[in-house]
Amino acid sequence: MILVRMPQKKKELTLPGPKRVLDILAAAGVRPTTVLVTQGTRLLTKDQRVEDGETVDIISVVSGG
Amino acid sequence: MKCKRCRKAAAAVDLPSHHSAFCPDCFFVFFRRQVEEGIRKFSLLEPRDRVLVCVSGGKDSLVLWDILMELGYDTEGLYIDLGIEGYSDRSGEKIAAFAASRGKEPIVVDLRREGVPIPEAAKRSRKEECSVCGTVKRYFFNRVAATRGFTVVATGHNLDDEAARLLGNLLHWHGDHLERQHPLLPGEGGGLVRKVKPLWRVSEMETAAYGFLKGIDYVTEECPMSEDATSLVYKEALSLLEEKMPGTRSRLYMGFLTKKGTFLNFLTSAEINEAPPSGAEHPGTCAVCGAPTYAETCGFCRLKEKVGRGAVR
């Protein structure tokens, strides 16, 4: 399974791998233009494939006020 | 996906709105060029400027401070501690660490000491937190710049911020706001310091990517006071458009800047006709604190007066 962490929402979900980043975002219900997807110190592009057993973080980039 | 610039390294940032994708090194070049072009286009900054960078601890302002230093500008950071329990302390810590790593120390204005911490000031004045925050920040940005000899105030507003603000101004036909919406607000004599938004060409995602790849440790949590901010609704609407039609945000804002004069001539609201054209009329001075203002008393002093006599809701 892929572990998907969304620290700002304090949420996590697991998805069967492998999956493209774009599909992970769709499963998480997140608009691709509003987030960074990171893996450690790496930024992932939306077409990249995430393997079973890996972890990714979805970081929102939207600020208000 | 390969980097579209060097065609060697793997891409780390894909930018559908630019039909491009970059590896980290090429993305830094792209980002830097975008900011340089934004500064050049409207002569936002001159090499001899002393720049006061307003930093909140979030990605935009820290990235702005970082890149202005990299571009060789003489900068100092100003942090307004909003007095929001927990959040303000964490923001201040991030800024202090960022500044220290670059041999700097931020100028700090503590709103608790000034008697107007945002949550309490909003309750006592019976105003929205974001509105109070805007009034207080604008006041201290200008006051600190004017009293410490800075020639310009720079804020980290990015393309998404400006496009969202434009959409809001259009939806409500805020003619006077539309007239003043620009990356450059000239200094107007009477103590009003020039204000600039050097990140107006780069998106929120690009700014965040730059911050992440540069290892800038910023506050990722959202201000707890801004949960219901209308700007977030406009951003959400624009994100939907951007997803279906990449580049929409940029075309909206850059088109507005290009066609602004012609467009505003079509508007006939009394609001626009009555508004003093930017830079055409010098402000007077506040009867209480002496700050520049177009009213008898400045917005900050009026707020302080309300806070002083207001009962907690």
Tab-separated table of C-alpha atoms in Angstrom:
chain	number	residue	atom	x	y	z
A	1	MET	CA	0.000	0.000	0.000
A	2	ILE	CA	1.021	3.620	-0.533
A	3	LEU	CA	0.829	5.833	2.550
A	4	VAL	CA	-0.437	9.315	1.670
A	5	ARG	CA	0.040	11.939	4.358
A	6	MET	CA	-1.679	15.333	4.397
A	7	PRO	CA	-0.070	17.055	7.388
A	8	GLN	CA	-2.027	20.325	7.198
A	9	LYS	CA	-5.331	18.442	7.263
A	10	LYS	CA	-3.917	16.000	9.846
A	11	LYS	CA	-5.118	13.173	7.601
A	12	GLU	CA	-3.579	10.012	6.211
A	13	LEU	CA	-4.853	7.486	3.757
A	14	THR	CA	-3.569	4.288	2.219
A	15	LEU	CA	-3.981	3.366	-1.423
A	16	PRO	CA	-3.059	0.251	-3.366
A	17	GLY	CA	0.112	0.814	-5.396
A	18	PRO	CA	1.598	1.466	-7.792
A	19	LYS	CA	-0.152	4.700	-8.717
A	20	ARG	CA	0.628	7.885	-10.618
A	21	VAL	CA	0.758	11.050	-8.521
A	22	LEU	CA	-2.191	12.440	-10.486
A	23	ASP	CA	-4.279	9.394	-9.533
A	24	ILE	CA	-3.228	9.693	-5.898
A	25	LEU	CA	-4.418	13.308	-5.896
A	26	ALA	CA	-7.714	12.322	-7.491
A	27	ALA	CA	-8.205	9.624	-4.851
A	28	ALA	CA	-7.420	12.156	-2.123
A	29	GLY	CA	-9.842	14.669	-3.652
A	30	VAL	CA	-7.188	17.332	-4.103
A	31	ARG	CA	-6.760	19.759	-7.032
A	32	PRO	CA	-3.300	19.260	-8.599
A	33	THR	CA	-2.656	22.996	-8.958
A	34	THR	CA	-3.111	23.620	-5.237
A	35	VAL	CA	-0.482	21.264	-3.790
A	36	LEU	CA	3.071	20.036	-3.845
A	37	VAL	CA	3.612	16.300	-3.668
A	38	THR	CA	6.837	15.451	-1.894
A	39	GLN	CA	8.803	12.363	-0.994
A	40	GLY	CA	11.469	13.216	1.544
A	41	THR	CA	13.463	16.050	-0.002
A	42	ARG	CA	12.180	15.319	-3.529
A	43	LEU	CA	9.347	17.014	-5.376
A	44	LEU	CA	7.265	14.677	-7.513
A	45	THR	CA	5.737	15.644	-10.845
A	46	LYS	CA	2.149	14.666	-11.480
A	47	ASP	CA	3.048	11.892	-13.948
A	48	GLN	CA	5.472	10.117	-11.608
A	49	ARG	CA	4.715	6.620	-10.402
A	50	VAL	CA	4.672	5.830	-6.700
A	51	GLU	CA	5.388	2.219	-5.803
A	52	ASP	CA	3.728	-0.023	-3.265
A	53	GLY	CA	5.242	0.480	0.190
A	54	GLU	CA	6.270	4.104	-0.461
A	55	THR	CA	5.100	7.230	1.383
A	56	VAL	CA	4.235	10.623	-0.105
A	57	ASP	CA	3.206	13.920	1.465
A	58	ILE	CA	0.625	16.274	-0.019
A	59	ILE	CA	1.385	19.856	0.998
A	60	SER	CA	-1.231	22.523	0.336
A	61	VAL	CA	0.213	25.719	-1.117
A	62	VAL	CA	-2.909	27.854	-0.775
A	63	SER	CA	-2.840	30.657	1.750
A	64	GLY	CA	-5.692	33.020	2.474
A	65	GLY	CA	-6.360	36.208	4.336
B	1	MET	CA	9.428	13.438	-17.500
B	2	LYS	CA	12.653	15.206	-18.525
B	3	CYS	CA	13.464	18.837	-17.844
B	4	LYS	CA	12.343	20.860	-20.875
B	5	ARG	CA	15.287	23.273	-20.499
B	6	CYS	CA	18.415	21.156	-19.986
B	7	ARG	CA	16.819	17.991	-21.438
B	8	LYS	CA	19.046	15.907	-19.191
B	9	ALA	CA	17.843	15.806	-15.587
B	10	ALA	CA	14.472	14.500	-14.428
B	11	ALA	CA	11.831	17.194	-14.016
B	12	ALA	CA	10.806	18.061	-10.455
B	13	VAL	CA	8.278	20.813	-11.209
B	14	ASP	CA	5.712	20.590	-14.003
B	15	LEU	CA	4.119	23.836	-15.098
B	16	PRO	CA	1.173	23.227	-17.461
B	17	SER	CA	0.487	26.963	-17.613
B	18	HIS	CA	3.935	27.457	-19.175
B	19	HIS	CA	3.811	24.187	-21.193
B	20	SER	CA	6.988	23.301	-19.358
B	21	ALA	CA	8.686	21.196	-16.708
B	22	PHE	CA	11.990	21.836	-14.970
B	23	CYS	CA	14.628	20.060	-12.922
B	24	PRO	CA	15.490	21.900	-9.662
B	25	ASP	CA	18.457	23.852	-11.108
B	26	CYS	CA	16.570	24.951	-14.212
B	27	PHE	CA	13.509	25.796	-12.118
B	28	PHE	CA	15.644	28.187	-10.035
B	29	VAL	CA	16.706	29.911	-13.264
B	30	PHE	CA	13.075	30.094	-14.450
B	31	PHE	CA	11.816	31.443	-11.131
B	32	ARG	CA	14.566	34.006	-10.823
B	33	ARG	CA	13.889	35.248	-14.370
B	34	GLN	CA	10.180	35.559	-13.644
B	35	VAL	CA	10.852	37.688	-10.562
B	36	GLU	CA	13.465	39.788	-12.377
B	37	GLU	CA	11.028	40.372	-15.243
B	38	GLY	CA	8.285	41.317	-12.756
B	39	ILE	CA	10.596	43.871	-11.144
B	40	ARG	CA	11.830	45.223	-14.494
B	41	LYS	CA	8.409	45.492	-16.129
B	42	PHE	CA	7.144	48.131	-13.711
B	43	SER	CA	10.477	49.373	-12.296
B	44	LEU	CA	9.472	48.058	-8.879
B	45	LEU	CA	12.960	48.281	-7.400
B	46	GLU	CA	16.150	50.205	-8.085
B	47	PRO	CA	19.607	48.863	-7.208
B	48	ARG	CA	20.083	51.559	-4.548
B	49	ASP	CA	16.771	50.912	-2.784
B	50	ARG	CA	16.647	49.975	0.878
B	51	VAL	CA	13.926	47.322	0.871
B	52	LEU	CA	11.756	46.493	3.869
B	53	VAL	CA	10.463	42.951	3.247
B	54	CYS	CA	7.313	42.158	5.195
B	55	VAL	CA	7.590	38.575	6.420
B	56	SER	CA	4.879	36.454	8.002
B	57	GLY	CA	6.726	33.157	8.263
B	58	GLY	CA	4.796	31.720	5.307
B	59	LYS	CA	6.326	30.585	2.032
B	60	ASP	CA	5.670	33.695	-0.045
B	61	SER	CA	7.315	36.270	2.169
B	62	LEU	CA	10.327	34.116	3.055
B	63	VAL	CA	10.855	33.199	-0.598
B	64	LEU	CA	10.594	36.893	-1.465
B	65	TRP	CA	13.203	37.836	1.123
B	66	ASP	CA	15.449	34.991	-0.045
B	67	ILE	CA	15.330	35.877	-3.733
B	68	LEU	CA	15.700	39.633	-3.182
B	69	MET	CA	18.858	38.916	-1.181
B	70	GLU	CA	20.039	36.606	-3.954
B	71	LEU	CA	19.383	39.341	-6.522
B	72	GLY	CA	21.617	41.624	-4.482
B	73	TYR	CA	19.091	44.034	-2.967
B	74	ASP	CA	19.715	45.691	0.392
B	75	THR	CA	16.948	44.129	2.486
B	76	GLU	CA	15.721	43.838	6.044
B	77	GLY	CA	12.736	41.773	7.208
B	78	LEU	CA	9.824	43.113	9.231
B	79	TYR	CA	7.715	40.674	11.251
B	80	ILE	CA	4.435	41.844	12.744
B	81	ASP	CA	3.644	39.483	15.628
B	82	LEU	CA	-0.156	39.353	15.387
B	83	GLY	CA	-0.630	38.072	18.913
B	84	ILE	CA	-2.385	34.864	17.821
B	85	GLU	CA	-1.607	32.298	20.472
B	86	GLY	CA	0.671	29.525	19.251
B	87	TYR	CA	0.532	30.437	15.556
B	88	SER	CA	2.324	33.772	15.967
B	89	ASP	CA	5.008	32.216	18.165
B	90	ARG	CA	5.689	29.457	15.642
B	91	SER	CA	5.789	31.988	12.792
B	92	GLY	CA	8.246	34.179	14.700
B	93	GLU	CA	10.522	31.208	15.349
B	94	LYS	CA	10.636	30.269	11.639
B	95	ILE	CA	11.485	33.851	10.668
B	96	ALA	CA	14.181	34.166	13.314
B	97	ALA	CA	15.790	30.911	12.144
B	98	PHE	CA	15.583	31.931	8.474
B	99	ALA	CA	17.089	35.353	9.177
B	100	ALA	CA	19.842	33.983	11.414
B	101	SER	CA	20.904	31.490	8.742
B	102	ARG	CA	21.496	34.476	6.447
B	103	GLY	CA	23.209	36.658	9.031
B	104	LYS	CA	20.137	38.834	9.596
B	105	GLU	CA	17.833	39.701	12.445
B	106	PRO	CA	14.224	40.634	11.713
B	107	ILE	CA	12.644	43.853	12.925
B	108	VAL	CA	9.734	42.769	15.130
B	109	VAL	CA	6.576	44.692	16.019
B	110	ASP	CA	4.645	42.914	18.775
B	111	LEU	CA	0.955	43.798	18.590
B	112	ARG	CA	0.404	42.672	22.181
B	113	ARG	CA	2.787	45.419	23.271
B	114	GLU	CA	1.099	47.858	20.915
B	115	GLY	CA	-2.260	47.068	22.548
B	116	VAL	CA	-3.845	45.629	19.396
B	117	PRO	CA	-3.360	41.837	19.252
B	118	ILE	CA	-5.568	40.829	16.315
B	119	PRO	CA	-8.017	38.435	18.034
B	120	GLU	CA	-8.765	40.897	20.837
B	121	ALA	CA	-8.730	43.969	18.593
B	122	ALA	CA	-11.260	42.305	16.259
B	123	LYS	CA	-13.580	41.422	19.123
B	124	ARG	CA	-13.411	44.825	20.735
B	125	SER	CA	-13.791	46.779	17.515
B	126	ARG	CA	-16.476	44.392	16.240
B	127	LYS	CA	-14.674	43.995	12.923
B	128	GLU	CA	-13.527	40.982	10.908
B	129	GLU	CA	-10.099	39.705	11.913
B	130	CYS	CA	-8.688	39.944	8.353
B	131	SER	CA	-9.882	43.533	8.022
B	132	VAL	CA	-8.301	44.532	11.344
B	133	CYS	CA	-5.126	42.669	10.420
B	134	GLY	CA	-4.905	44.546	7.098
B	135	THR	CA	-5.328	47.945	8.752
B	136	VAL	CA	-2.732	47.228	11.421
B	137	LYS	CA	-0.191	45.713	9.027
B	138	ARG	CA	-0.439	48.545	6.497
B	139	TYR	CA	0.088	51.051	9.302
B	140	PHE	CA	3.214	49.403	10.703
B	141	PHE	CA	4.677	48.549	7.285
B	142	ASN	CA	4.632	52.229	6.416
B	143	ARG	CA	5.603	53.518	9.866
B	144	VAL	CA	8.630	51.239	10.198
B	145	ALA	CA	9.747	52.001	6.644
B	146	ALA	CA	9.325	55.752	7.039
B	147	THR	CA	11.007	55.998	10.440
B	148	ARG	CA	13.943	53.701	9.609
B	149	GLY	CA	14.867	55.124	6.234
B	150	PHE	CA	13.620	52.382	3.912
B	151	THR	CA	12.791	53.547	0.394
B	152	VAL	CA	10.327	50.774	-0.416
B	153	VAL	CA	8.092	48.172	1.257
B	154	ALA	CA	7.908	44.743	-0.432
B	155	THR	CA	5.222	42.139	0.220
B	156	GLY	CA	5.020	38.515	-0.930
B	157	HIS	CA	1.723	38.702	-2.838
B	158	ASN	CA	1.893	36.259	-5.739
B	159	LEU	CA	-0.055	35.751	-8.968
B	160	ASP	CA	-2.751	33.673	-7.242
B	161	ASP	CA	-3.258	36.342	-4.566
B	162	GLU	CA	-3.574	39.095	-7.140
B	163	ALA	CA	-5.801	37.109	-9.509
B	164	ALA	CA	-8.102	36.165	-6.602
B	165	ARG	CA	-8.224	39.778	-5.469
B	166	LEU	CA	-9.004	40.884	-9.008
B	167	LEU	CA	-11.813	38.353	-9.315
B	168	GLY	CA	-13.287	39.594	-6.011
B	169	ASN	CA	-13.015	43.222	-7.086
B	170	LEU	CA	-14.689	42.439	-10.404
B	171	LEU	CA	-17.475	40.378	-8.867
B	172	HIS	CA	-18.340	43.243	-6.533
B	173	TRP	CA	-17.474	46.046	-8.995
B	174	HIS	CA	-15.119	47.666	-6.521
B	175	GLY	CA	-14.051	50.385	-8.915
B	176	ASP	CA	-11.738	52.208	-6.538
B	177	HIS	CA	-10.006	48.944	-5.588
B	178	LEU	CA	-9.609	48.012	-9.253
B	179	GLU	CA	-8.003	51.333	-9.965
B	180	ARG	CA	-5.433	50.828	-7.216
B	181	GLN	CA	-4.711	47.152	-7.869
B	182	HIS	CA	-1.190	47.035	-9.236
B	183	PRO	CA	2.216	45.520	-8.328
B	184	LEU	CA	3.470	49.073	-7.751
B	185	LEU	CA	1.878	51.661	-5.484
B	186	PRO	CA	4.024	54.773	-5.755
B	187	GLY	CA	5.093	56.707	-2.678
B	188	GLU	CA	2.842	59.718	-2.418
B	189	GLY	CA	4.842	62.223	-0.440
B	190	GLY	CA	3.580	63.075	3.018
B	191	GLY	CA	5.287	59.973	4.412
B	192	LEU	CA	3.646	57.250	2.296
B	193	VAL	CA	6.400	54.863	1.245
B	194	ARG	CA	6.323	53.056	-2.141
B	195	LYS	CA	4.890	49.528	-1.979
B	196	VAL	CA	5.758	46.728	-4.373
B	197	LYS	CA	4.816	43.091	-5.028
B	198	PRO	CA	7.816	41.539	-6.801
B	199	LEU	CA	6.258	38.026	-6.925
B	200	TRP	CA	3.253	39.119	-9.002
B	201	ARG	CA	4.287	36.952	-11.987
B	202	VAL	CA	4.830	33.685	-10.089
B	203	SER	CA	2.081	31.365	-8.893
B	204	GLU	CA	1.539	30.126	-5.376
B	205	MET	CA	2.592	26.628	-6.462
B	206	GLU	CA	5.779	27.938	-8.082
B	207	THR	CA	6.619	29.935	-4.956
B	208	ALA	CA	6.027	26.916	-2.732
B	209	ALA	CA	8.122	24.712	-5.024
B	210	TYR	CA	10.961	27.246	-4.943
B	211	GLY	CA	10.789	27.394	-1.135
B	212	PHE	CA	10.739	23.615	-0.830
B	213	LEU	CA	13.623	23.028	-3.247
B	214	LYS	CA	15.665	25.782	-1.592
B	215	GLY	CA	15.111	24.143	1.795
B	216	ILE	CA	13.345	27.198	3.231
B	217	ASP	CA	11.589	26.118	6.409
B	218	TYR	CA	8.299	28.012	6.377
B	219	VAL	CA	5.060	27.798	8.334
B	220	THR	CA	2.744	25.452	6.414
B	221	GLU	CA	-0.213	25.817	8.764
B	222	GLU	CA	-2.829	28.333	7.742
B	223	CYS	CA	-3.556	31.397	9.889
B	224	PRO	CA	-6.410	30.242	12.171
B	225	MET	CA	-8.130	33.603	11.659
B	226	SER	CA	-8.337	33.190	7.857
B	227	GLU	CA	-10.362	29.969	7.677
B	228	ASP	CA	-13.406	31.777	6.283
B	229	ALA	CA	-11.492	34.283	4.171
B	230	THR	CA	-13.363	35.055	0.942
B	231	SER	CA	-10.052	35.116	-0.930
B	232	LEU	CA	-9.920	31.331	-0.462
B	233	VAL	CA	-13.247	30.975	-2.294
B	234	TYR	CA	-11.941	33.036	-5.219
B	235	LYS	CA	-8.733	30.992	-5.254
B	236	GLU	CA	-10.756	27.771	-5.326
B	237	ALA	CA	-12.797	29.052	-8.276
B	238	LEU	CA	-9.653	30.068	-10.150
B	239	SER	CA	-8.015	26.701	-9.407
B	240	LEU	CA	-10.918	24.956	-11.085
B	241	LEU	CA	-10.507	27.178	-14.161
B	242	GLU	CA	-6.732	26.752	-14.114
B	243	GLU	CA	-7.072	22.984	-14.033
B	244	LYS	CA	-9.341	22.939	-17.085
B	245	MET	CA	-7.613	25.817	-18.891
B	246	PRO	CA	-3.974	26.185	-17.792
B	247	GLY	CA	-2.790	29.799	-17.869
B	248	THR	CA	-6.211	31.322	-17.101
B	249	ARG	CA	-5.015	32.952	-13.873
B	250	SER	CA	-2.066	34.566	-15.569
B	251	ARG	CA	-4.129	35.754	-18.556
B	252	LEU	CA	-6.719	37.251	-16.198
B	253	TYR	CA	-4.262	39.287	-14.141
B	254	MET	CA	-1.719	40.177	-16.786
B	255	GLY	CA	-4.521	41.094	-19.188
B	256	PHE	CA	-5.982	43.358	-16.531
B	257	LEU	CA	-2.655	45.119	-16.025
B	258	THR	CA	-2.237	45.594	-19.776
B	259	LYS	CA	-5.770	46.794	-20.461
B	260	LYS	CA	-6.441	48.448	-17.119
B	261	GLY	CA	-6.591	52.030	-18.386
B	262	THR	CA	-8.964	51.253	-21.236
B	263	PHE	CA	-11.059	48.979	-19.080
B	264	LEU	CA	-11.502	51.460	-16.268
B	265	ASN	CA	-12.632	54.113	-18.731
B	266	PHE	CA	-15.657	51.932	-19.419
B	267	LEU	CA	-16.657	51.986	-15.796
B	268	THR	CA	-18.735	54.972	-14.951
B	269	SER	CA	-19.358	54.383	-11.267
B	270	ALA	CA	-19.259	57.477	-9.107
B	271	GLU	CA	-16.945	55.474	-6.867
B	272	ILE	CA	-14.197	55.586	-9.487
B	273	ASN	CA	-14.772	59.147	-10.531
B	274	GLU	CA	-14.603	60.333	-6.952
B	275	ALA	CA	-11.533	58.369	-5.984
B	276	PRO	CA	-8.330	60.424	-6.021
B	277	PRO	CA	-6.113	59.086	-8.786
B	278	SER	CA	-3.150	57.264	-7.342
B	279	GLY	CA	-0.278	59.643	-6.666
B	280	ALA	CA	-2.242	62.716	-7.750
B	281	GLU	CA	-3.158	63.901	-4.288
B	282	HIS	CA	-0.854	63.993	-1.271
B	283	PRO	CA	-2.171	62.675	2.019
B	284	GLY	CA	-2.479	64.843	5.098
B	285	THR	CA	-1.335	63.788	8.554
B	286	CYS	CA	-3.300	61.957	11.227
B	287	ALA	CA	-4.443	64.308	13.998
B	288	VAL	CA	-3.552	61.690	16.617
B	289	CYS	CA	-0.293	60.022	15.509
B	290	GLY	CA	0.910	62.093	12.573
B	291	ALA	CA	0.865	59.178	10.113
B	292	PRO	CA	-0.090	59.930	6.498
B	293	THR	CA	-3.827	59.658	5.889
B	294	TYR	CA	-6.554	60.981	3.608
B	295	ALA	CA	-8.917	61.291	6.592
B	296	GLU	CA	-8.613	63.436	9.706
B	297	THR	CA	-7.554	60.429	11.786
B	298	CYS	CA	-5.765	57.408	10.275
B	299	GLY	CA	-7.393	53.981	10.123
B	300	PHE	CA	-5.072	52.610	12.772
B	301	CYS	CA	-5.876	55.333	15.316
B	302	ARG	CA	-9.591	54.956	14.634
B	303	LEU	CA	-9.209	51.230	15.257
B	304	LYS	CA	-7.234	51.786	18.472
B	305	GLU	CA	-9.898	54.136	19.688
B	306	LYS	CA	-12.594	51.511	19.021
B	307	VAL	CA	-10.514	48.813	20.701
B	308	GLY	CA	-10.020	51.063	23.732
B	309	ARG	CA	-13.697	51.668	24.314
B	310	GLY	CA	-15.116	48.471	22.867
B	311	ALA	CA	-16.631	45.759	25.016
B	312	VAL	CA	-15.702	42.166	24.313
B	313	ARG	CA	-18.460	40.501	22.285
